[in-house]
XYZ file of C-alpha atoms in Angstrom:
714
model
C 0.000 0.000 0.000
C 2.701 2.472 0.970
C 4.733 1.575 -2.080
C 1.730 2.389 -4.311
C 1.166 5.626 -2.419
C 4.805 6.590 -2.863
C 4.691 5.936 -6.610
C 1.473 7.957 -7.001
C 2.866 10.970 -5.148
C 6.224 10.930 -6.940
C 4.560 10.659 -10.375
C 2.033 13.435 -9.741
C 3.697 15.833 -7.262
C 2.105 19.004 -8.686
C -1.398 17.553 -8.393
C -0.752 16.603 -4.767
C 0.587 20.062 -3.912
C -2.333 21.773 -5.684
C -4.830 19.617 -3.787
C -3.301 20.683 -0.468
C -3.293 24.378 -1.410
C -6.943 24.288 -2.509
C -7.991 22.396 0.637
C -6.087 24.839 2.850
C -7.666 27.862 1.166
C -11.155 26.397 1.543
C -10.759 25.523 5.216
C -9.068 28.794 6.186
C -11.673 30.947 4.426
C -14.773 29.087 5.597
C -13.950 27.817 9.102
C -15.202 29.664 12.229
C -12.801 31.188 14.732
C -11.299 28.848 17.339
C -12.361 30.076 20.784
C -11.332 28.995 24.262
C -12.600 29.248 27.824
C -10.976 29.852 31.215
C -14.182 29.131 33.151
C -13.379 25.882 34.933
C -17.046 25.328 35.848
C -18.001 25.176 32.171
C -15.929 22.004 31.825
C -17.830 19.947 34.438
C -20.873 17.710 33.837
C -24.169 18.912 35.294
C -24.499 16.225 37.988
C -21.627 17.617 40.100
C -22.732 19.533 43.198
C -20.983 22.797 42.276
C -22.870 22.881 38.967
C -26.184 22.048 40.664
C -25.511 24.910 43.089
C -24.844 27.267 40.182
C -28.104 26.224 38.506
C -29.964 26.802 41.783
C -28.479 30.288 42.086
C -29.587 31.189 38.562
C -33.106 29.904 39.286
C -33.747 31.446 42.704
C -31.358 34.427 42.721
C -31.201 35.635 39.117
C -30.385 39.173 40.273
C -27.660 38.079 42.692
C -24.617 40.231 42.160
C -21.483 38.539 40.978
C -18.215 39.814 42.459
C -16.239 40.370 39.261
C -13.357 42.320 40.777
C -12.183 43.816 44.063
C -10.422 47.151 44.469
C -7.912 47.002 47.325
C -6.888 50.241 49.080
C -4.008 50.858 51.470
C -1.995 53.867 52.611
C 1.098 54.719 50.564
C 3.200 54.934 53.763
C 1.971 51.552 55.063
C 0.310 53.030 58.151
C -3.187 52.248 59.460
C -6.103 53.691 57.542
C -7.828 56.713 59.094
C -11.437 57.889 58.950
C -10.369 60.419 56.304
C -8.854 57.610 54.243
C -12.103 55.640 54.424
C -14.012 58.710 53.279
C -11.606 58.931 50.350
C -12.328 55.276 49.490
C -16.064 56.074 49.419
C -15.449 59.084 47.152
C -13.276 57.121 44.709
C -15.810 54.277 44.598
C -18.653 56.681 43.756
C -16.550 58.374 41.081
C -15.746 55.028 39.441
C -19.388 53.922 39.542
C -20.412 57.227 37.951
C -18.204 56.458 34.939
C -20.893 53.975 33.795
C -18.325 51.518 32.446
C -19.975 48.670 30.557
C -20.624 45.572 32.728
C -19.784 47.469 35.942
C -23.105 47.251 37.791
C -21.881 48.843 41.015
C -18.747 49.807 42.943
C -19.537 49.449 46.641
C -17.043 50.386 49.382
C -16.576 47.701 52.026
C -15.452 47.686 55.629
C -11.958 48.452 56.834
C -10.013 45.332 57.822
C -9.795 44.645 61.578
C -6.097 45.626 61.624
C -6.809 48.859 59.683
C -4.279 47.922 56.994
C -6.640 47.405 54.068
C -10.055 48.489 52.790
C -11.887 47.141 49.742
C -14.524 48.122 47.231
C -16.498 45.385 45.518
C -17.056 45.690 41.766
C -20.337 43.956 40.913
C -20.503 42.470 37.410
C -22.928 40.112 35.645
C -22.062 36.427 35.509
C -20.068 35.476 32.406
C -22.048 33.089 30.209
C -20.117 33.416 26.949
C -16.394 32.497 27.078
C -15.782 34.693 24.018
C -17.059 37.795 25.854
C -14.130 39.921 27.057
C -16.257 42.896 28.159
C -15.465 42.416 31.846
C -11.754 42.240 31.153
C -12.026 45.475 29.162
C -13.992 46.990 32.053
C -11.176 46.161 34.499
C -8.686 47.739 32.102
C -10.777 50.945 32.086
C -11.186 50.833 35.866
C -7.451 50.579 36.370
C -6.849 53.663 34.276
C -9.613 55.662 36.009
C -8.442 54.481 39.439
C -4.995 55.988 38.956
C -6.511 59.333 38.030
C -8.949 59.248 40.959
C -6.160 58.627 43.503
C -3.969 61.560 42.453
C -3.275 63.847 45.384
C -4.425 61.322 48.004
C -2.405 59.285 50.517
C -3.751 56.017 49.132
C -2.460 53.314 46.823
C -4.863 50.892 45.189
C -5.033 48.043 42.704
C -7.608 45.656 41.300
C -7.708 41.901 41.818
C -10.422 39.246 41.611
C -11.541 36.910 38.825
C -12.069 39.498 36.065
C -8.730 41.151 36.853
C -6.945 37.810 36.768
C -8.636 37.011 33.453
C -7.354 40.315 32.023
C -3.811 39.670 33.239
C -3.964 36.120 31.888
C -5.150 37.404 28.496
C -2.221 39.808 28.296
C 0.193 37.083 29.378
C -1.294 34.598 26.878
C -0.857 36.999 23.954
C 2.802 37.334 24.841
C 3.059 33.579 25.416
C 1.563 32.760 22.030
C 4.034 35.014 20.242
C 7.044 33.687 22.162
C 6.026 30.054 21.707
C 5.382 30.498 17.988
C 8.619 32.357 17.293
C 10.649 30.136 19.629
C 9.327 26.949 18.027
C 10.209 28.090 14.511
C 13.659 29.336 15.520
C 14.524 26.088 17.315
C 13.397 23.944 14.374
C 15.383 26.011 11.850
C 18.556 26.073 13.966
C 18.501 22.358 14.820
C 17.770 21.283 11.240
C 20.617 23.492 10.001
C 22.950 21.782 12.469
C 21.749 18.282 11.543
C 21.531 18.576 7.730
C 23.538 21.762 7.023
C 20.885 22.684 4.471
C 18.769 25.864 4.573
C 16.165 24.202 2.332
C 15.544 21.370 4.808
C 15.614 23.860 7.675
C 12.807 25.886 6.098
C 10.834 22.923 4.733
C 8.887 22.121 7.953
C 8.220 25.808 8.615
C 6.678 26.324 5.171
C 4.754 23.057 4.951
C 3.494 23.006 8.526
C 2.728 26.714 8.224
C 0.249 25.638 5.548
C -1.182 22.851 7.708
C -1.472 24.850 10.944
C -4.381 27.133 9.969
C -6.085 24.113 8.372
C -5.890 22.248 11.675
C -7.170 25.272 13.593
C -10.113 25.611 11.206
C -11.051 21.926 11.353
C -10.830 21.961 15.147
C -13.053 25.053 15.316
C -15.590 23.267 13.110
C -15.462 20.181 15.333
C -15.899 22.261 18.503
C -18.899 24.033 17.005
C -20.482 20.838 15.663
C -20.122 18.879 18.908
C -20.425 21.820 21.358
C -16.948 21.289 22.795
C -15.077 23.878 24.855
C -11.351 24.378 24.340
C -9.025 25.215 27.221
C -7.230 28.568 27.007
C -3.820 26.897 26.459
C -4.934 24.898 23.385
C -3.508 27.337 20.806
C 0.030 27.211 22.235
C -0.203 23.430 22.563
C -1.413 23.105 18.963
C 1.578 25.114 17.747
C 4.154 22.852 19.348
C 2.267 19.652 18.443
C 1.953 20.601 14.777
C 5.521 21.795 14.379
C 7.069 19.216 16.705
C 5.260 16.087 15.523
C 5.196 17.302 11.922
C 8.939 17.860 11.922
C 9.419 14.399 13.439
C 7.564 12.749 10.555
C 9.487 14.816 8.011
C 12.733 13.675 9.656
C 11.681 10.020 9.609
C 11.125 10.337 5.863
C 14.239 12.397 5.049
C 16.620 10.133 6.956
C 15.294 7.098 5.106
C 15.418 9.018 1.798
C 19.053 9.919 2.427
C 19.848 6.304 3.291
C 18.295 5.134 0.009
C 20.320 7.713 -1.952
C 23.521 6.566 -0.246
C 22.655 3.009 -1.273
C 22.574 4.061 -4.958
C 18.882 4.740 -5.546
C 17.940 7.531 -7.988
C 16.054 10.473 -6.371
C 12.586 9.413 -7.577
C 13.085 5.772 -6.686
C 14.675 6.762 -3.379
C 11.565 8.707 -2.362
C 9.262 5.821 -3.338
C 11.525 3.511 -1.329
C 11.474 5.892 1.663
C 7.672 6.107 1.695
C 7.426 2.329 1.298
C 9.823 1.514 4.135
C 8.993 4.211 6.665
C 5.301 4.702 5.778
C 4.081 1.848 7.955
C 6.115 3.085 10.916
C 4.870 6.669 10.526
C 1.254 5.572 10.073
C 1.427 3.261 13.092
C 3.172 5.903 15.186
C 0.581 8.523 14.226
C -2.183 5.995 14.880
C -0.864 5.449 18.408
C -0.839 9.198 19.044
C -4.310 9.677 17.561
C -5.978 6.884 19.566
C -4.270 8.099 22.731
C -5.612 11.605 22.211
C -8.993 10.246 21.146
C -9.195 8.415 24.489
C -9.631 11.831 26.082
C -13.180 11.903 24.715
C -13.970 9.518 27.591
C -12.969 12.209 30.089
C -15.677 13.747 32.253
C -13.988 17.151 31.912
C -14.985 19.257 28.927
C -11.503 20.757 28.536
C -9.936 17.322 28.092
C -12.782 16.025 25.915
C -12.173 18.895 23.495
C -8.382 18.799 23.752
C -8.216 15.151 22.701
C -10.023 15.450 19.346
C -8.267 18.771 18.655
C -4.812 17.248 18.996
C -5.910 14.086 17.168
C -7.033 16.214 14.206
C -3.685 18.020 14.215
C -1.701 14.768 14.235
C -3.888 13.229 11.500
C -3.207 16.214 9.240
C 0.542 15.956 9.861
C 0.359 12.242 9.004
C -1.379 12.983 5.690
C 1.143 15.694 4.914
C 4.061 13.462 5.883
C 2.979 10.739 3.455
C 1.810 12.971 0.572
C 2.758 16.651 0.656
C 6.314 16.210 1.936
C 7.242 13.419 -0.539
C 5.714 15.476 -3.374
C 7.799 18.563 -2.557
C 11.012 16.613 -1.933
C 10.594 14.555 -5.126
C 10.475 17.827 -7.085
C 13.602 19.115 -5.371
C 15.522 15.830 -5.602
C 19.024 15.937 -4.145
C 18.890 19.760 -4.187
C 16.937 19.487 -0.940
C 20.309 18.832 0.804
C 22.044 21.850 -0.824
C 24.774 22.979 -0.255
C 25.845 20.017 1.919
C 27.432 16.979 0.243
C 27.324 14.780 3.355
C 24.213 13.001 2.073
C 26.386 11.187 -0.503
C 28.313 9.075 2.016
C 27.598 7.444 5.345
C 29.972 8.525 8.129
C 32.013 5.743 9.699
C 32.662 5.117 13.387
C 29.820 7.336 14.612
C 28.700 7.413 18.219
C 25.493 5.579 17.299
C 27.504 2.788 15.667
C 29.574 2.431 18.841
C 26.467 2.521 21.030
C 24.792 -0.114 18.857
C 27.849 -2.334 19.139
C 27.874 -1.998 22.919
C 24.160 -2.858 23.171
C 24.702 -5.905 20.937
C 27.522 -7.125 23.212
C 25.963 -6.294 26.605
C 22.169 -6.044 26.295
C 21.579 -7.123 29.918
C 23.758 -4.297 31.281
C 22.003 -1.642 29.173
C 18.574 -3.000 30.103
C 19.301 -2.839 33.837
C 21.061 0.557 33.756
C 18.377 2.312 31.687
C 15.533 0.645 33.623
C 17.014 1.604 37.009
C 17.598 5.184 35.837
C 13.943 5.634 34.860
C 12.757 3.796 37.976
C 14.816 6.024 40.282
C 13.377 9.190 38.741
C 9.879 7.727 39.007
C 10.192 7.712 42.810
C 9.878 11.509 42.706
C 6.279 11.075 41.526
C 5.352 10.034 45.089
C 5.511 13.729 46.045
C 3.101 14.873 43.337
C 0.375 17.337 44.372
C -2.368 18.749 42.150
C -2.884 22.502 41.752
C -6.263 23.749 40.488
C -5.614 27.487 40.207
C -5.180 27.697 36.429
C -5.308 31.493 36.424
C -3.740 32.878 39.583
C -0.883 30.438 40.051
C 0.122 30.600 36.398
C 0.482 34.381 36.283
C 3.802 36.176 36.826
C 4.125 37.498 40.380
C 4.401 41.111 39.188
C 0.921 41.156 37.589
C -1.427 43.622 39.301
C -4.058 41.049 40.241
C -1.436 38.915 42.014
C 0.282 41.849 43.757
C -2.987 43.201 45.146
C -4.281 39.764 46.067
C -1.247 39.537 48.352
C -1.950 43.030 49.721
C -5.599 42.073 50.364
C -4.480 39.154 52.514
C -2.676 41.588 54.846
C -6.064 42.437 56.352
C -8.714 39.942 55.199
C -9.068 36.163 54.898
C -7.455 34.837 51.736
C -10.809 33.698 50.353
C -12.261 37.217 50.221
C -11.755 37.606 46.463
C -13.771 34.503 45.618
C -16.395 33.526 48.211
C -17.898 30.065 48.462
C -21.700 29.963 48.252
C -23.893 27.614 50.262
C -27.561 27.235 49.416
C -30.206 25.800 51.745
C -33.343 24.970 49.788
C -36.673 23.390 50.639
C -37.336 20.010 49.011
C -41.046 20.751 48.755
C -43.057 23.741 47.608
C -43.274 25.369 51.020
C -40.931 28.045 52.384
C -38.080 27.414 54.791
C -39.125 27.160 58.424
C -38.929 30.165 60.738
C -35.456 30.377 62.246
C -33.976 27.684 60.000
C -31.799 30.058 57.878
C -30.265 31.751 60.932
C -29.626 28.468 62.763
C -28.014 26.960 59.665
C -25.705 29.989 59.407
C -24.470 29.353 62.947
C -23.571 25.769 62.001
C -21.636 26.945 58.934
C -19.690 29.505 60.995
C -18.558 26.733 63.335
C -16.784 24.802 60.543
C -12.990 24.798 60.857
C -11.406 26.735 57.958
C -14.349 29.124 57.490
C -13.424 32.771 58.032
C -16.871 34.342 57.984
C -20.461 33.678 56.857
C -22.658 36.553 55.688
C -26.288 36.823 56.779
C -28.538 34.655 54.600
C -30.244 36.130 51.550
C -33.709 34.665 50.940
C -35.286 34.039 47.553
C -38.570 35.784 46.718
C -40.651 32.723 47.595
C -38.504 32.076 50.713
C -37.782 28.503 49.593
C -34.009 29.036 49.356
C -31.409 30.789 51.503
C -28.013 31.795 50.093
C -24.902 32.216 52.258
C -21.681 33.908 51.173
C -18.866 32.029 52.936
C -15.350 33.455 53.135
C -12.725 30.737 53.583
C -9.624 31.299 55.641
C -7.298 30.130 52.870
C -6.798 31.134 49.203
C -9.677 29.705 47.112
C -7.478 27.403 45.013
C -5.168 26.242 47.799
C -4.996 22.669 49.029
C -6.218 23.783 52.466
C -9.285 25.493 50.976
C -10.118 22.382 48.944
C -9.777 20.249 52.061
C -12.096 22.622 53.939
C -14.814 22.200 51.287
C -14.349 18.467 50.763
C -13.734 17.244 54.304
C -15.569 19.739 56.502
C -17.891 22.320 54.916
C -19.777 20.028 52.544
C -20.234 17.208 55.093
C -21.351 19.718 57.732
C -23.773 21.451 55.355
C -25.274 18.140 54.252
C -25.539 16.700 57.752
C -26.857 19.885 59.430
C -29.473 20.732 56.804
C -32.876 20.680 58.613
C -35.326 17.940 57.783
C -37.111 18.611 54.502
C -34.284 20.737 53.120
C -31.172 20.183 51.014
C -27.822 21.993 51.168
C -25.584 22.577 48.146
C -22.072 24.029 48.241
C -20.904 25.937 45.158
C -18.398 28.556 44.078
C -14.941 28.338 42.571
C -13.355 26.262 45.342
C -16.237 23.786 45.183
C -15.698 23.583 41.414
C -12.042 22.688 42.034
C -13.091 19.954 44.463
C -15.422 18.490 41.848
C -12.753 18.765 39.139
C -10.415 16.806 41.415
C -13.059 14.088 41.727
C -13.577 14.096 37.946
C -9.843 13.831 37.264
C -9.490 10.868 39.627
C -12.287 9.176 37.686
C -10.563 9.999 34.385
C -7.299 8.426 35.555
C -9.111 5.121 36.020
C -10.757 5.283 32.579
C -8.601 7.228 30.114
C -5.242 5.708 31.058
C -6.244 2.045 30.602
C -8.224 2.705 27.405
C -5.321 4.611 25.823
C -2.863 1.878 26.851
C -5.044 -0.924 25.461
C -5.607 0.931 22.170
C -1.869 1.522 21.717
C -1.110 -2.101 22.555
C -3.580 -3.235 19.896
C -1.827 -1.049 17.315
C 1.562 -2.425 18.372
C 0.262 -5.981 18.211
C -1.132 -5.486 14.697
C 2.035 -3.770 13.479
C 4.468 -6.288 14.965
C 2.124 -9.298 14.780
C 3.212 -10.178 18.279
C 1.562 -10.639 21.662
C 4.815 -10.312 23.604
C 6.413 -7.131 22.259
C 3.473 -4.803 23.080
C 3.728 -5.704 26.768
C 7.352 -4.793 27.281
C 7.078 -1.782 24.969
C 4.252 -0.446 27.159
C 6.350 -1.253 30.231
C 9.080 0.963 28.821
C 6.735 3.892 28.191
C 5.213 3.445 31.670
C 8.707 3.787 33.133
C 9.229 6.843 30.941
C 5.996 8.388 32.196
C 6.888 7.740 35.837
C 10.369 9.205 35.343
C 8.901 12.317 33.718
C 6.292 12.926 36.412
C 8.904 12.320 39.107
C 11.417 14.752 37.613
C 8.733 17.427 37.098
C 7.540 17.073 40.702
C 11.098 17.392 41.997
C 11.895 20.454 39.880
C 8.718 22.474 40.457
C 7.568 21.322 43.907
C 10.611 20.244 45.897
C 13.225 22.543 44.342
C 10.825 25.237 43.109
C 8.122 27.196 44.937
C 5.023 25.828 43.190
C 2.226 24.561 45.479
C 1.634 21.706 43.034
C 1.494 20.738 39.389
C -1.376 21.663 37.087
C -4.122 19.176 37.911
C -4.494 17.827 34.373
C -0.739 17.652 33.712
C -0.457 13.892 34.466
C -3.174 13.148 31.886
C -1.526 15.312 29.211
C 1.915 14.000 30.122
C 0.728 10.403 30.040
C -0.769 10.789 26.587
C 2.194 12.666 25.139
C 4.920 10.530 26.679
C 3.092 7.261 26.025
C 1.914 8.165 22.525
C 4.993 10.013 21.269
C 7.301 7.666 23.150
C 5.592 4.822 21.324
C 6.451 6.658 18.071
C 10.143 6.196 18.784
C 9.652 2.643 20.015
C 7.809 1.786 16.800
C 10.548 3.293 14.648
C 13.249 1.392 16.561
C 11.455 -1.968 16.729
C 10.358 -1.761 13.081
C 13.978 -1.272 12.061
C 15.115 -4.014 14.433
C 12.605 -6.414 12.871
C 13.782 -5.382 9.412
C 17.388 -6.157 10.323
C 16.382 -9.498 11.849
C 14.575 -10.441 8.634
C 17.848 -9.799 6.813
C 19.265 -12.775 8.712
C 20.922 -11.088 11.705
C 20.713 -12.676 15.154
C 18.772 -10.758 17.875
C 21.877 -9.094 19.359
C 23.311 -8.011 16.021
C 19.870 -6.854 14.813
C 19.499 -4.625 17.889
C 22.947 -3.127 17.423
C 22.390 -2.456 13.709
C 18.964 -0.942 14.393
C 20.496 1.498 16.891
C 23.203 2.377 14.373
C 20.704 3.216 11.612
C 17.699 4.513 13.592
C 19.655 6.225 16.370
C 20.399 9.384 14.345
C 16.757 9.645 13.239
C 15.321 9.151 16.729
C 17.984 11.347 18.328
C 17.425 14.213 15.901
C 13.633 13.908 16.094
C 13.774 13.758 19.897
C 15.964 16.853 20.172
C 13.715 18.855 17.849
C 10.457 17.728 19.456
C 11.838 18.319 22.963
C 13.054 21.730 21.838
C 9.662 22.717 20.495
C 7.918 21.675 23.703
C 10.558 23.531 25.716
C 9.493 26.795 24.045
C 6.386 26.679 26.254
C 8.701 27.658 29.112
C 9.322 31.009 27.389
C 5.758 32.074 28.152
C 6.478 33.350 31.674
C 3.492 31.285 32.802
C 4.029 28.583 35.408
C 1.289 26.354 33.959
C 2.841 26.385 30.487
C 6.327 26.160 32.022
C 5.361 22.953 33.829
C 3.838 21.588 30.640
C 6.865 22.605 28.564
C 9.406 21.085 30.942
C 7.523 17.846 31.522
C 6.827 17.190 27.842
C 10.329 18.098 26.663
C 11.924 16.021 29.439
C 9.555 13.146 28.672
C 10.516 13.245 24.986
C 14.226 13.196 25.885
C 13.656 10.164 28.115
C 11.529 8.499 25.418
C 14.077 9.076 22.657
C 17.452 8.664 24.360
C 16.747 6.242 27.225
C 13.625 4.292 26.339
C 13.781 3.845 22.544
C 17.540 3.974 22.078
C 18.667 1.905 25.093
C 15.952 0.040 27.013
C 13.821 -1.202 24.095
C 16.550 -2.566 21.769
C 18.525 -4.041 24.676
C 15.481 -5.807 26.120
C 14.411 -7.018 22.664
C 17.886 -8.481 22.148
C 17.639 -10.267 25.504
C 14.213 -11.734 24.772
C 15.292 -12.772 21.293
C 12.975 -14.669 18.965
C 10.328 -14.985 21.717
C 9.671 -11.219 21.414
C 7.759 -11.934 18.177
C 5.582 -14.763 19.500
C 3.233 -16.115 18.178
C 4.182 -14.590 14.834
C 7.501 -14.830 13.030
C 8.114 -11.163 12.375
C 11.869 -11.529 12.734
C 12.217 -14.356 10.224
C 13.145 -13.929 6.564
C 10.180 -14.189 4.138
C 9.348 -17.647 2.877
C 9.859 -18.599 -0.743
C 6.306 -17.626 -1.659
C 6.507 -14.140 -0.176
C 8.091 -11.062 -1.750
C 11.548 -10.450 -0.294
C 12.232 -7.566 2.024
C 14.348 -5.263 -0.068
C 17.233 -3.622 1.783
C 18.773 -0.409 0.372
C 22.144 -2.034 -0.256
C 20.478 -4.527 -2.618
C 19.824 -1.754 -5.159
C 23.557 -1.663 -5.925
C 23.585 -5.248 -7.223
């Protein structure tokens, strides 16, 4: 099949290129805009308590004010606030409210903190229902400008924090992150390809071709999101950039290395490209299939952000696969050997390379390399025992000098940390009758007695008096581990147990959403991980026609995943100052390390099988496979790790964690797992690795022979 595909593309390259250009133009011009959401609650299914609480609030308290932002005031000299200062806060608040800024419903001055260090004004805004609506962020931007003018000549300093302010700061940071990631990815690919091939044409080839594919992928993903009502996470655009350029460049490298090998063996340029597609096509298709099914497994997630991320990345990888097997061969077949210009190194194979020496060592001592590489990954995996999840996707990911973060810290000098984002508890009657006399007040007293609760406001009753709403200020930051524990272990159980007979209590708000997300993620671990692993094992079994090899190949990627999670936990939690790792990082890391790590395993084992079918014994086949595939896997691993590492340029701790973990995982997958552990263990297992098939045996007399490049010289 791949041989026929290669011949078709090489014979009709202009038709293939034209088809891609027309398809790209159609998709780019007709597709809707790809949008994203930072509202964590929008990603949860409706049966979770925090979502039920939100629905109850909209039903019984439709006019309830939403705290969109908080203005924090303090004296410039750091002294205690005076009565005159408080009067100034009232004046400034009235002036800001009089500006009639869109979506600013009210600016209400609050009380002075007990220690007189801080005073606040609450900015009431409507609840955000459309993730594309940035009106509240624009309102905060206007408020910040007006606030500076209003404070001139006073003894006060002030800044704005809260959810809308954090969303504004995150938007500004994301715009910078997107630019840095995009530019950094392209620069790294160009520089590394120049070093590897010494050819400006090859260096620019992925940038041009994937630059054509990228907007196509974005358009198709936007269509899919619209058709299936999926919500994309705010980091999807940066992730798409590195996936498209990283994975796409990998597949281009797989093809070019095999093309160069065929040319060195004496093939003509056209025949060499057909040969390259024929020999590496199955490996690329299988590798892409493993990545696609792994990402597709995310559709089983209970979280909307992961359900949409999976198909989005699967679409991106599928497009790169199609381009790798059609568009890239078409362009390279037109260029011929000029694609390597001005370098002449493609004409001869270097002797005595490091990969040849490594392959020889693995062939001689496979047991040593198996134990050393396995112990190395196992030791790093121990660091995963210290993993903690962090659910603050906005606040914790922002640079510390952003205004919302600076003034959140100042707010905590005088008020409980949960002031910016209260938790809401609702007590509602199960029947049609109103709540009993005295029930709302008595229930408030029980809530105030819960450990970890800072304060509970007086209950607000619905018009029909069937529901009471309580604004609860927690003593810890809303996204902190302590706040989550307060909701999960104390506040929710107390609210449920102390609800009077005939009533029901629901706990909602941002912290409650985080608690429910944690529950959803734990459920996803038990579903998504096994399904992805089984799907990849099926692909490996079909490719290798073996029931043994898939098991130890998945063992190797499991070790790689553990080593990656362990190293990331050590770097960011133990050595760094992060309270935890992004809560969905293990899922993303698992899929990337397992799926992309399987790419390299497939390339190595496919070559090892090919060498075995040439008549080499298991040890010699492993050594020769490392010699030939080592440069391809090493180069692809460096480039892919480099592209993921550009996420660390964003100045955003969430993307930094993602960038480090994925780049480190790719390095482990390429240089430890695929280049050392897998070939060494395959050599040790020997012929049994291919049971019950005979994938390592030479074809029988009735089968077409496996053609090796050197045979073209005869």
